[in-house]
PDB file of C-alpha atoms in Angstrom:
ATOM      1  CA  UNK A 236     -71.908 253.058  61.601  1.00 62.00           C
ATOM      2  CA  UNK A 237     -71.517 251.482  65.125  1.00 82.00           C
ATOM      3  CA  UNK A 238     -74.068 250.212  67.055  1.00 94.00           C
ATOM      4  CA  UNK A 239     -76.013 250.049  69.900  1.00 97.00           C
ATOM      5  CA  UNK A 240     -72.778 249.381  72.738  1.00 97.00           C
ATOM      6  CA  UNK A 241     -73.536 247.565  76.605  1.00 98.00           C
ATOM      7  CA  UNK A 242     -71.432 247.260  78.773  1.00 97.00           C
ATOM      8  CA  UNK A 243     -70.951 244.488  81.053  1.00 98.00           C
ATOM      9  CA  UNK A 244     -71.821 241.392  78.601  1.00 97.00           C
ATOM     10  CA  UNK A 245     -72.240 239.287  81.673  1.00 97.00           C
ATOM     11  CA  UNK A 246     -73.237 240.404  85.224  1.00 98.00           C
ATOM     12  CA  UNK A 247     -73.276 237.534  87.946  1.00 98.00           C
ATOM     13  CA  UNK A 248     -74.530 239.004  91.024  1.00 98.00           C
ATOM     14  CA  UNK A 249     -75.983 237.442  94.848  1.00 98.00           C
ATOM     15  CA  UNK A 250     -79.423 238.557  95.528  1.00 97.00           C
ATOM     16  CA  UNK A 251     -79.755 241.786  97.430  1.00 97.00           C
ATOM     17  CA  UNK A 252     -76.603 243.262  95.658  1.00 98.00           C
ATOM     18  CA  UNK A 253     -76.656 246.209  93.606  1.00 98.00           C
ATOM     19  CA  UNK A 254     -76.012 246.504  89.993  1.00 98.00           C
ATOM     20  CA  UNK A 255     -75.499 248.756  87.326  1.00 98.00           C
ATOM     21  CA  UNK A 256     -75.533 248.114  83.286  1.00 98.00           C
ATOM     22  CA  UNK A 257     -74.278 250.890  80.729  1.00 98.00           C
ATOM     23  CA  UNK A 258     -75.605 251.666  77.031  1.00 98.00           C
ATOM     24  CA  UNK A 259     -74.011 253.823  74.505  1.00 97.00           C
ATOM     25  CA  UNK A 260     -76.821 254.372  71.697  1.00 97.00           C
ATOM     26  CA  UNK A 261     -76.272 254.982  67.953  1.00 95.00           C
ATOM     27  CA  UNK A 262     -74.651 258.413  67.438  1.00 93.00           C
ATOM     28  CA  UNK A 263     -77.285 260.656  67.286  1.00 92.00           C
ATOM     29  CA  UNK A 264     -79.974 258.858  68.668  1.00 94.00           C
ATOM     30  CA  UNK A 265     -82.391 260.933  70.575  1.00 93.00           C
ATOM     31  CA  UNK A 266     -84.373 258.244  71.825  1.00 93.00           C
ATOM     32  CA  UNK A 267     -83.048 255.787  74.020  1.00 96.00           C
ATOM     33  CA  UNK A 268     -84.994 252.386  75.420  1.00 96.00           C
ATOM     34  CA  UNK A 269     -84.058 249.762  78.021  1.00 98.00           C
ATOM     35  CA  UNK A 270     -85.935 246.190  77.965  1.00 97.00           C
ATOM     36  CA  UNK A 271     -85.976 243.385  80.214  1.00 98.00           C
ATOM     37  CA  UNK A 272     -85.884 239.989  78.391  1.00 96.00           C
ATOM     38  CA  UNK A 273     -86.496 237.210  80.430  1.00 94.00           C
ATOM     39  CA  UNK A 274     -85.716 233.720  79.181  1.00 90.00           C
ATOM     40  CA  UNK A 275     -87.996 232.016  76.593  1.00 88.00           C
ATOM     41  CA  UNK A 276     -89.900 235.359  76.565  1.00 91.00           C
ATOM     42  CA  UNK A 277     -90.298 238.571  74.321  1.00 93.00           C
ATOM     43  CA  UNK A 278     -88.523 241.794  75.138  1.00 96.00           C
ATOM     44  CA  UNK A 279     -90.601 244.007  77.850  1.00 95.00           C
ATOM     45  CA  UNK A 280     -89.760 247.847  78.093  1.00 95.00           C
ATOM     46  CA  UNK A 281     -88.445 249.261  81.445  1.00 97.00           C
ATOM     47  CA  UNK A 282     -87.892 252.763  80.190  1.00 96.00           C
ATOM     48  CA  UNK A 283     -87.797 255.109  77.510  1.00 95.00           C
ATOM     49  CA  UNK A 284     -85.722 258.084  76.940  1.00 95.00           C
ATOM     50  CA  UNK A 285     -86.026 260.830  74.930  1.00 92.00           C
ATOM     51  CA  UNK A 286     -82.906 262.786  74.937  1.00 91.00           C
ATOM     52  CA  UNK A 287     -82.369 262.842  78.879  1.00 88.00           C
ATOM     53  CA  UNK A 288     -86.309 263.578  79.500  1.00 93.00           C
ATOM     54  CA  UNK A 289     -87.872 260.335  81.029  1.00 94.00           C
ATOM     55  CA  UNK A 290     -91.177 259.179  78.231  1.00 92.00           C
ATOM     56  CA  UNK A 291     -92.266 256.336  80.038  1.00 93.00           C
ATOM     57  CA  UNK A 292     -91.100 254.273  83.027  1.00 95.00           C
ATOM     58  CA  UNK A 293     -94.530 253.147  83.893  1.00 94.00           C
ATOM     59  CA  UNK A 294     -93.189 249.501  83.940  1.00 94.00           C
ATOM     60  CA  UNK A 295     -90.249 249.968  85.743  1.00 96.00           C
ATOM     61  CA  UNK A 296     -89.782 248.408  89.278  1.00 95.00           C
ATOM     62  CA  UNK A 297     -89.193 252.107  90.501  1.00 95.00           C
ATOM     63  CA  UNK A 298     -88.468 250.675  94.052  1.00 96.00           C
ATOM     64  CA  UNK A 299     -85.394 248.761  93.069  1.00 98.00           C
ATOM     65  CA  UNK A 300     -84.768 249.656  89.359  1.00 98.00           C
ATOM     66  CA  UNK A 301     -83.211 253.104  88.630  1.00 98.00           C
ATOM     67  CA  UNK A 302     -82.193 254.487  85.209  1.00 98.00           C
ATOM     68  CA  UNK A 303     -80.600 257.829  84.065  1.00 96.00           C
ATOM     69  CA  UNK A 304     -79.452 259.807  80.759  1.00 95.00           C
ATOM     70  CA  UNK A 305     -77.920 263.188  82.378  1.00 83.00           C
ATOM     71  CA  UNK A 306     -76.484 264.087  79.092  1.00 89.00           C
ATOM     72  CA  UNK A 307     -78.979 262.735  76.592  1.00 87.00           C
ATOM     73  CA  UNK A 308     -76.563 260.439  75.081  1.00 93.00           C
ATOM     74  CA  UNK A 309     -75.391 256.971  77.043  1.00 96.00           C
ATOM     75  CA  UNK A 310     -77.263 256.027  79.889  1.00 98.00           C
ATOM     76  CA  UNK A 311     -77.158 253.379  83.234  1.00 98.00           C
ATOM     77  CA  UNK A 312     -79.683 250.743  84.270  1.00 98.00           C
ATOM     78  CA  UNK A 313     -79.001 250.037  88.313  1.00 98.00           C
ATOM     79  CA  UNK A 314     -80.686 247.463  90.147  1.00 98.00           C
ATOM     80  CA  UNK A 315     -80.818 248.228  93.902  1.00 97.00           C
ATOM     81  CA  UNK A 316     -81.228 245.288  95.604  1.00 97.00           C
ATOM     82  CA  UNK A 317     -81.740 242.510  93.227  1.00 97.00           C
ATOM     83  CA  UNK A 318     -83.945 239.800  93.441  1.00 97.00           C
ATOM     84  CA  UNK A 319     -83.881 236.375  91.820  1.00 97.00           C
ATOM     85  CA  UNK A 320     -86.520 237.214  89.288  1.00 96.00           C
ATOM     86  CA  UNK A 321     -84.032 239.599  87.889  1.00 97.00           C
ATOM     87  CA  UNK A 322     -82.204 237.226  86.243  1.00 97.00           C
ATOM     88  CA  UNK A 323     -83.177 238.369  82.802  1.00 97.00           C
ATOM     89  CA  UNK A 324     -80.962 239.973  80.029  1.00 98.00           C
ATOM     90  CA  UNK A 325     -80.785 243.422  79.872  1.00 98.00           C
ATOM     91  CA  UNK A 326     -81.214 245.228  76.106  1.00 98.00           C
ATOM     92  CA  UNK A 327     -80.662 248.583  75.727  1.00 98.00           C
ATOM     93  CA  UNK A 328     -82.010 249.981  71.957  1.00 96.00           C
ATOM     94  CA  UNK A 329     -82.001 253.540  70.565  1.00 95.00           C
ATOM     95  CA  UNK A 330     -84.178 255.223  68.096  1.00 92.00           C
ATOM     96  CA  UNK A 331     -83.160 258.154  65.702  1.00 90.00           C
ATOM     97  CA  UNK A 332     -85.767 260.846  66.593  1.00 82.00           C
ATOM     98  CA  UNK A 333     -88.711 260.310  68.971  1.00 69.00           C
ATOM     99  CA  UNK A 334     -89.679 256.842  69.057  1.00 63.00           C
ATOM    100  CA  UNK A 335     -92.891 257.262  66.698  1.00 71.00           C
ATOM    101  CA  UNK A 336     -94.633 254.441  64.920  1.00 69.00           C
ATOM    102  CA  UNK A 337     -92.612 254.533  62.129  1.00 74.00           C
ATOM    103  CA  UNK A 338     -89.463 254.397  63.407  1.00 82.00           C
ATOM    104  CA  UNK A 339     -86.988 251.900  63.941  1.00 88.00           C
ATOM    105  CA  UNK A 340     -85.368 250.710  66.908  1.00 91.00           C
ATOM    106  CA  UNK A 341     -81.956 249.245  67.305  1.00 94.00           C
ATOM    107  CA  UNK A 342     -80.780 246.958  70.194  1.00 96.00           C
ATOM    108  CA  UNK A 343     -77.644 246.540  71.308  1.00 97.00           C
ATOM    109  CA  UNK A 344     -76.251 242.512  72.211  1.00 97.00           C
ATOM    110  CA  UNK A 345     -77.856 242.826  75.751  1.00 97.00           C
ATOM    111  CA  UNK A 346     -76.093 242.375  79.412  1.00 98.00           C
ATOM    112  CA  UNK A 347     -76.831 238.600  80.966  1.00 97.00           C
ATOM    113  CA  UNK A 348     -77.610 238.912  84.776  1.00 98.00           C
ATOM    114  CA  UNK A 349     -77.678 236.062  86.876  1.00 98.00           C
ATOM    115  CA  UNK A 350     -79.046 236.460  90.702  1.00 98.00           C
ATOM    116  CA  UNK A 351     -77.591 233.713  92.942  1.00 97.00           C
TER     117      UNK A 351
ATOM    118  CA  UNK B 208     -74.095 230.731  72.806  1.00 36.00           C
ATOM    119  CA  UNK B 209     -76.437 231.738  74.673  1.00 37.00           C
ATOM    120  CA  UNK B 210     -80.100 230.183  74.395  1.00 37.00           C
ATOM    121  CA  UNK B 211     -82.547 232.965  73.778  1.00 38.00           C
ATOM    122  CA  UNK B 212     -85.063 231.004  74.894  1.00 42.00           C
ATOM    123  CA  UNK B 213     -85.682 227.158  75.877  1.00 49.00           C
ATOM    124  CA  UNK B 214     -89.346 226.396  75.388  1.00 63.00           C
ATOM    125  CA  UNK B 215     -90.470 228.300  72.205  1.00 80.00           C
ATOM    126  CA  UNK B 216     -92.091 226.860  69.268  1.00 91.00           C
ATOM    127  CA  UNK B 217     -89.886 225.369  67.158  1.00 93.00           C
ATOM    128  CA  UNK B 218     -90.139 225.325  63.125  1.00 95.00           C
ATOM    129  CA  UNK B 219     -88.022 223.295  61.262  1.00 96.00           C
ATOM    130  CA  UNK B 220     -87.475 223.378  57.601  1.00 96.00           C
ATOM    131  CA  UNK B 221     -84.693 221.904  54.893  1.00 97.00           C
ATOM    132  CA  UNK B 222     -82.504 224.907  53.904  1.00 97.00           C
ATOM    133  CA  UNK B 223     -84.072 225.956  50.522  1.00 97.00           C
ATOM    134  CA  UNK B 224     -87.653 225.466  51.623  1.00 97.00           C
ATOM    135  CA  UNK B 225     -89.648 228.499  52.407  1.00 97.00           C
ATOM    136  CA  UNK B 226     -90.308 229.101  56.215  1.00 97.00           C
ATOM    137  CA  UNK B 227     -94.006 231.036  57.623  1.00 97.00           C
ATOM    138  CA  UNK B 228     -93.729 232.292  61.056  1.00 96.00           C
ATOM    139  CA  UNK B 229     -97.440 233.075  62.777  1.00 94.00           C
ATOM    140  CA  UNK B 230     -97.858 235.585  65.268  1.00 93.00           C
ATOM    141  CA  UNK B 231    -101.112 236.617  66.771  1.00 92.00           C
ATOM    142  CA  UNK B 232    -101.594 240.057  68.083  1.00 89.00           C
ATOM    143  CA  UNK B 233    -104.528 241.447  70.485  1.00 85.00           C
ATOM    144  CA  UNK B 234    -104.623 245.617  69.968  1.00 86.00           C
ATOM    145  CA  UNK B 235    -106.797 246.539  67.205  1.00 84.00           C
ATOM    146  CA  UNK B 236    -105.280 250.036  67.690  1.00 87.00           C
ATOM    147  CA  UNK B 237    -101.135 249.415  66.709  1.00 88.00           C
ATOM    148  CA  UNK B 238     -99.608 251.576  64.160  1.00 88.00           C
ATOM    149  CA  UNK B 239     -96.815 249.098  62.643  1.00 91.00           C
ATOM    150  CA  UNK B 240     -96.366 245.777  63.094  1.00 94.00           C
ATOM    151  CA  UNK B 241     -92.950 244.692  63.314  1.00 94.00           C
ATOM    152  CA  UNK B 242     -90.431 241.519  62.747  1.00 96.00           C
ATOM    153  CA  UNK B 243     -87.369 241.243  64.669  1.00 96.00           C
ATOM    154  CA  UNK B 244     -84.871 238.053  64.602  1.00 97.00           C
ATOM    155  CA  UNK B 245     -82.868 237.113  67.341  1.00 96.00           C
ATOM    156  CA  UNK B 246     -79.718 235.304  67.519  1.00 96.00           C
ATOM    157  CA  UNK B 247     -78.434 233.854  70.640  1.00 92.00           C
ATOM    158  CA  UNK B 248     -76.347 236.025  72.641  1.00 91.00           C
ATOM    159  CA  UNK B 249     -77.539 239.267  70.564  1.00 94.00           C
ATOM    160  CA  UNK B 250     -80.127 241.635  70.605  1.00 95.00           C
ATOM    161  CA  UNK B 251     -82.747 241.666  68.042  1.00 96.00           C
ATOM    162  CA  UNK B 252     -82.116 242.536  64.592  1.00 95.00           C
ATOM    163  CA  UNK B 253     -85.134 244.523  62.568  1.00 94.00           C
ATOM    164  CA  UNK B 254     -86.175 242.433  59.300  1.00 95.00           C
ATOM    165  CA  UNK B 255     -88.963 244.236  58.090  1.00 95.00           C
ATOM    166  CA  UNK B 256     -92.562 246.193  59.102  1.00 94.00           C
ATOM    167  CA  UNK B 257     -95.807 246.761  58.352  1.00 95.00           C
ATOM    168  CA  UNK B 258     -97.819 249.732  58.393  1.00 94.00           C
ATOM    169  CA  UNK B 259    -101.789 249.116  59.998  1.00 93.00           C
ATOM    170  CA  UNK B 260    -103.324 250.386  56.707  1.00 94.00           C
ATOM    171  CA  UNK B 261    -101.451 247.105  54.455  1.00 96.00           C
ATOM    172  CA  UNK B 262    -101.921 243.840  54.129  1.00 96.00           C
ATOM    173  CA  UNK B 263     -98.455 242.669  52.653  1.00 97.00           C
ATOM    174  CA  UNK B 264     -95.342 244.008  52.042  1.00 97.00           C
ATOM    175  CA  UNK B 265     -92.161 242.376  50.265  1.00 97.00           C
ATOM    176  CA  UNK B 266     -88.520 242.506  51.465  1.00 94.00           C
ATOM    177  CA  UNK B 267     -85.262 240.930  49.868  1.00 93.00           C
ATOM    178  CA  UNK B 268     -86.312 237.212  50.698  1.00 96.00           C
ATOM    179  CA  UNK B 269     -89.117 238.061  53.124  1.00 98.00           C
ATOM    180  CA  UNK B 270     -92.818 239.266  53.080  1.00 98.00           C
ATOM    181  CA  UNK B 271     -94.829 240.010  55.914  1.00 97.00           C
ATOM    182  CA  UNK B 272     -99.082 239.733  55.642  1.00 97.00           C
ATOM    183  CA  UNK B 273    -101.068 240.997  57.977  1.00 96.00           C
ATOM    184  CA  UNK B 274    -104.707 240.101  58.412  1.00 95.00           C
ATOM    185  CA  UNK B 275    -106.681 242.526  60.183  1.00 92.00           C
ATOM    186  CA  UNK B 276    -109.811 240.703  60.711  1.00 92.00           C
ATOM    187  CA  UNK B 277    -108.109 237.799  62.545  1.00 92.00           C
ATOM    188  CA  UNK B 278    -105.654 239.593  64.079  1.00 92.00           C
ATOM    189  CA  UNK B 279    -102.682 237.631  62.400  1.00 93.00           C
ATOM    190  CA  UNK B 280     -99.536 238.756  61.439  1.00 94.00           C
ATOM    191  CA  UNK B 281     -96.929 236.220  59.201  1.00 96.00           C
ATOM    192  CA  UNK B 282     -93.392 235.840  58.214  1.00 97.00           C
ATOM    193  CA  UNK B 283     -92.370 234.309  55.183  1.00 98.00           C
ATOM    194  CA  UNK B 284     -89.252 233.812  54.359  1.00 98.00           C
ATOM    195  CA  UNK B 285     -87.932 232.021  50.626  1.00 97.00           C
ATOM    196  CA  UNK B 286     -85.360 230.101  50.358  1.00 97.00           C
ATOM    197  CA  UNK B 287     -84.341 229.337  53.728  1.00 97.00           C
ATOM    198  CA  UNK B 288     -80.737 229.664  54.736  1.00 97.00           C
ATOM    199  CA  UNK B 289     -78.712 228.101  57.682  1.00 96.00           C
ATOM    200  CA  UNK B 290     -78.047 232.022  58.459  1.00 96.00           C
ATOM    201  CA  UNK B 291     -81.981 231.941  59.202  1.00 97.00           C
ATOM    202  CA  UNK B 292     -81.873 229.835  61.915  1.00 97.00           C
ATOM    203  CA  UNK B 293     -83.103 232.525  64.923  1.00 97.00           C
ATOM    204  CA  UNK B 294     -85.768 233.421  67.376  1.00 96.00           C
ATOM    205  CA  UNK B 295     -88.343 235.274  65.685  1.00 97.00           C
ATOM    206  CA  UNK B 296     -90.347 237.952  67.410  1.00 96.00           C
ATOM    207  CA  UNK B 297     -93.439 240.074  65.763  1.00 95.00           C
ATOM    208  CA  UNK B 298     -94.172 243.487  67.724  1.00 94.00           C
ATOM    209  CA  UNK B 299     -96.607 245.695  67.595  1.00 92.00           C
ATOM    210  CA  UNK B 300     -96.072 249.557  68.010  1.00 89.00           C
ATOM    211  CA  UNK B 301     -99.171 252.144  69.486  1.00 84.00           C
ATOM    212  CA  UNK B 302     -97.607 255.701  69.663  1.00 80.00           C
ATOM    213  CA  UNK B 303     -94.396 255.240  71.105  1.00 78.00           C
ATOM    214  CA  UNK B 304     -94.666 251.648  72.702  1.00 82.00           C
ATOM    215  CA  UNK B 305     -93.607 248.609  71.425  1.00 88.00           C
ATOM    216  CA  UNK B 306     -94.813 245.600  72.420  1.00 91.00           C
ATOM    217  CA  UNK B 307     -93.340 242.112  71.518  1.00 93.00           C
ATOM    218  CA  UNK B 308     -94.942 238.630  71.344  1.00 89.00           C
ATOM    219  CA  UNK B 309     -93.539 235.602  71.681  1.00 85.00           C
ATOM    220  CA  UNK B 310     -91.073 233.947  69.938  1.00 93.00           C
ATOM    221  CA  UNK B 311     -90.635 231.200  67.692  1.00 96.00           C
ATOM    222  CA  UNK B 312     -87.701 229.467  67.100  1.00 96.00           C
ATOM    223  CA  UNK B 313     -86.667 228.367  63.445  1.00 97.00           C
ATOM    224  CA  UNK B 314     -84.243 225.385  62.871  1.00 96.00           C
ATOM    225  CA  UNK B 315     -83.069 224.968  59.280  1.00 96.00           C
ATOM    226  CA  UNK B 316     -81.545 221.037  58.386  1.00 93.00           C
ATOM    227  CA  UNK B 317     -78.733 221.212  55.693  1.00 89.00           C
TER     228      UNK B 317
END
């Protein structure tokens, strides 16, 4: 079974340039999540799919940070314009149902972003 | 690779030792408690969870307690491999959200 797929591995950007990262989940995966990890520091959710219904995007940067899954299966992460603190990698992970307590998540290998 | 993370805790143990990772948690109200390992330049990789309602459970080479009444969570891992050496993250799941501490790396000598 593949996995989780992102697309670029490594994003090196100026600040105030836009940005956009791409995730393929699991086939089959209703539930679709995209985390900000910055360095030396656990995973932090940005957004949570389910199919292409927005769950929760309460800590999403909503003035710069956009996200979308029109189809309910791969979605885009766009940064519009980035700052320095955005320098992070980028993990996109994907559930099999509805993201309950009991159920695992997958991540994918994660998009590097560097702002200069 | 990539460094997950620069500053982390760092256990180190000779490969065949056994390895306990410690992880604190602060909601008295998550579900599952989960461990994830994390190679550099990869995402994290599930290992094993916990349900709320147990205190231990056993995987192939790993066992996760979980104290309530401290609030502590542990990772043990037997026999330690060089294919263990990782950043180690517990989460903790409410609902829907997952939440993930901090990491500790683990160095295993030949």
């Amino acid at each position: 079974e593949a996995g989780v797929a992102q697309s670029p591995r490594y994003k090196i950007i100026e600040k105030r340039q836009s940005v956009a990262f791409w995730c393929n989940p699991i086939s089959g995966h209703a539930t679709l999540y995209w985390y900000q990890q910055i360095l030396g520091q656990g995973p932090k959710l940005l957004i949570q799919f389910q199919n292409n219904g927005v769950v929760d995007d309460s800590q999403l940067p909503k003035d710069r940070f956009s996200a979308e899954r029109l189809k309910g299966v791969d979605s885009t992460l766009k940064i519009q314009p980035a700052k320095l603190e955005d320098s992070a990698v980028y993990l996109c992970a994907s559930s099999l149902v509805g993201g309950g307590p009991s159920e695992t998540q997958y991540f994918g290998p994660g998009t590097r972003l560097l702002v200069l | 690779g990539e460094s997950v993370g620069l500053h982390l805790p760092t256990l180190s143990v000779q490969e065949g030792d056994n390895s306990i990772i410690n992880c604190a948690y602060s909601n008295s109200a998550s579900d599952y408690f989960i461990w994830y390992k994390q190679e550099s330049g990869k995402g994290p990789q599930f290992i094993i969870d916990i349900r709320s309602n147990m205190d231990k459970r056993q995987g192939q080479r790993v066992t996760v307690l979980l104290n309530k009444t401290v609030k502590h969570l542990s990772l043990q891992i037997a026999a330690t491999q060089p294919g263990d050496s990782a950043v180690y993250f517990c989460a903790e799941k409410v609902g829907r959200a997952l939440t993930f501490g901090s990491g500790t790396r683990l160095q295993v000598q030949p």
